[in-house]
Amino acid sequence: MQQSDTDPATVPSCEGLVDAVRGAVVDVVFADDDLPAINSGLVVDWDRPGPLILEVHSHLDLTTVRAVAFQSTAGLARGVPVRALDGPVTVPVGDAVLGRLLDVVGQTQDNGPALPADTPRRAIHTAPPTLKEQTRTTEVFETGIKVIDLLTPMAQGGKAAMFGGAGVGKTVLVMELIRAMVDNYEGISVFAGVGERSHEGHELLTEMQGSGVLERTVLVYGQMSEPPGARWRAPMTALTISEYFRDQRHKNVLLLMDNVFRFVQAGAEVSSLLGRLPSRVGYQPTLATEVAGLQERIASVAGTSVTAIQAVYVPADDFTDPAVTTISSHMDCVIVLSRAQAAEGFYPAIDPLASSSILLDPQVVGERHYQTAEAVRRTLARFRELSDIISLLGVEELGVDDRLIVKRARRLQRFLTQPFMVTEAFTGTPGASVSLADTLAGCRAILAGEADDWAESSLYMVGTLEDARAKDAATSSAAEVAA
């Protein structure tokens, strides 16, 4: 379609014309003051093969709106007609999207067939469930990852976040959690890739195809190469699909988001493009509102849950960053990945003392689990206190009790490492999934001194304590033969 030079006064009220284009921000002039509402969708009728969807974000005057584009605006000229949608942007939902990879507006991106014409659609902007409608559960969501199940148990229908800087293993941990849910989780999985690189998306798609979970999974991507509007609204698209399965199909949903910081970052880009003055550390002034608008929609209703597991990048390892503190305030379970742990080769690199969960309560997990977790924390905390003394004077200068604590803490550190199934191809070590009962039994045995005479390496990167016992016996036998 050729661009139009029609005078705005002659355009019907449901249509407008492009007035200005500034990157991802487009100003649209309408014929009269009957402007589309904030968060309404607009469709640009241009001559390019792909659609251009806009979303209204402010009313500049009685006839002009400022909108954010969800696709590239390269080639868009002034005077091109724009149609206003009757409400927010809608995306396809339902069984047709299972096993598919979608973009922010619900178009398929996996080179597969087009979605059926009768696929239901829902608006990406909806109000969160009221407090009266929400249900809370204290059912523990067992992952098979020892350090998480022991120290930071996740709740069915809760929100868990993994905070960490670059390169400490957030994405690997998310992928392992996806694998861990294959056997013991029968609901729907929705993955939101926010600011993902192309190779990361390809790896995840291949991994899901190989593990056989793709037919129960929906992938929604707003890639790093896309405009900030696409990255900003991709989590909303994933949430809309999750809400449909929760409300209409009454199925439990596992919502995985990687990376929520990119959502905040895209919001900051949009905010600056819209001309808003920045707030603390350059973030958008609406940071708290935007994060709350996303997180408050993740809720359980009428006994059907949406369980969210989110990766959060921590810029420059600064855990006091406004984005990090704002996101963490909404979480039930906070898992902190430590660069120091990663540097020592302890994977998953979860800091056992900085991580926390509201479910770690004797009334929820039981007295035995709670006491074991507290004993592990106390032992590791004491070891951390003594680490400076050990580095200066050596472990021989400690008292007998402290030396025993150090010995057991070092073994606990190694026992809480675990080989992952998703890294098996790179490490050559078969992945292990450990039940909570085996994790508790192993930690209690180490605290009781059962492994005091074992080599520390016997407990590193194993599953259960029995695996460590077998590894220690094999190591001892090999040493005797060599002698």
XYZ file of C-alpha atoms in Angstrom, residues 379 382-410:
30
model
C 27.945 -24.968 59.900
C 30.779 -20.654 60.971
C 33.127 -21.885 58.251
C 32.785 -18.561 56.444
C 33.587 -16.705 59.681
C 36.728 -18.799 60.121
C 37.901 -18.516 56.519
C 39.985 -15.365 57.137
C 41.740 -16.962 60.099
C 42.416 -20.101 58.069
C 43.872 -18.110 55.157
C 46.201 -16.201 57.503
C 47.235 -18.800 60.095
C 46.128 -22.147 58.721
C 43.537 -24.601 59.959
C 46.001 -26.037 62.533
C 45.642 -22.895 64.677
C 41.929 -23.520 65.242
C 40.460 -25.284 68.252
C 39.318 -28.887 68.068
C 35.632 -27.979 67.713
C 36.265 -25.427 64.987
C 38.480 -27.850 63.061
C 35.660 -30.376 63.119
C 33.216 -27.726 61.852
C 35.594 -26.814 58.999
C 36.013 -30.462 58.026
C 32.262 -31.046 57.868
C 31.490 -27.698 56.220
C 33.931 -28.456 53.399
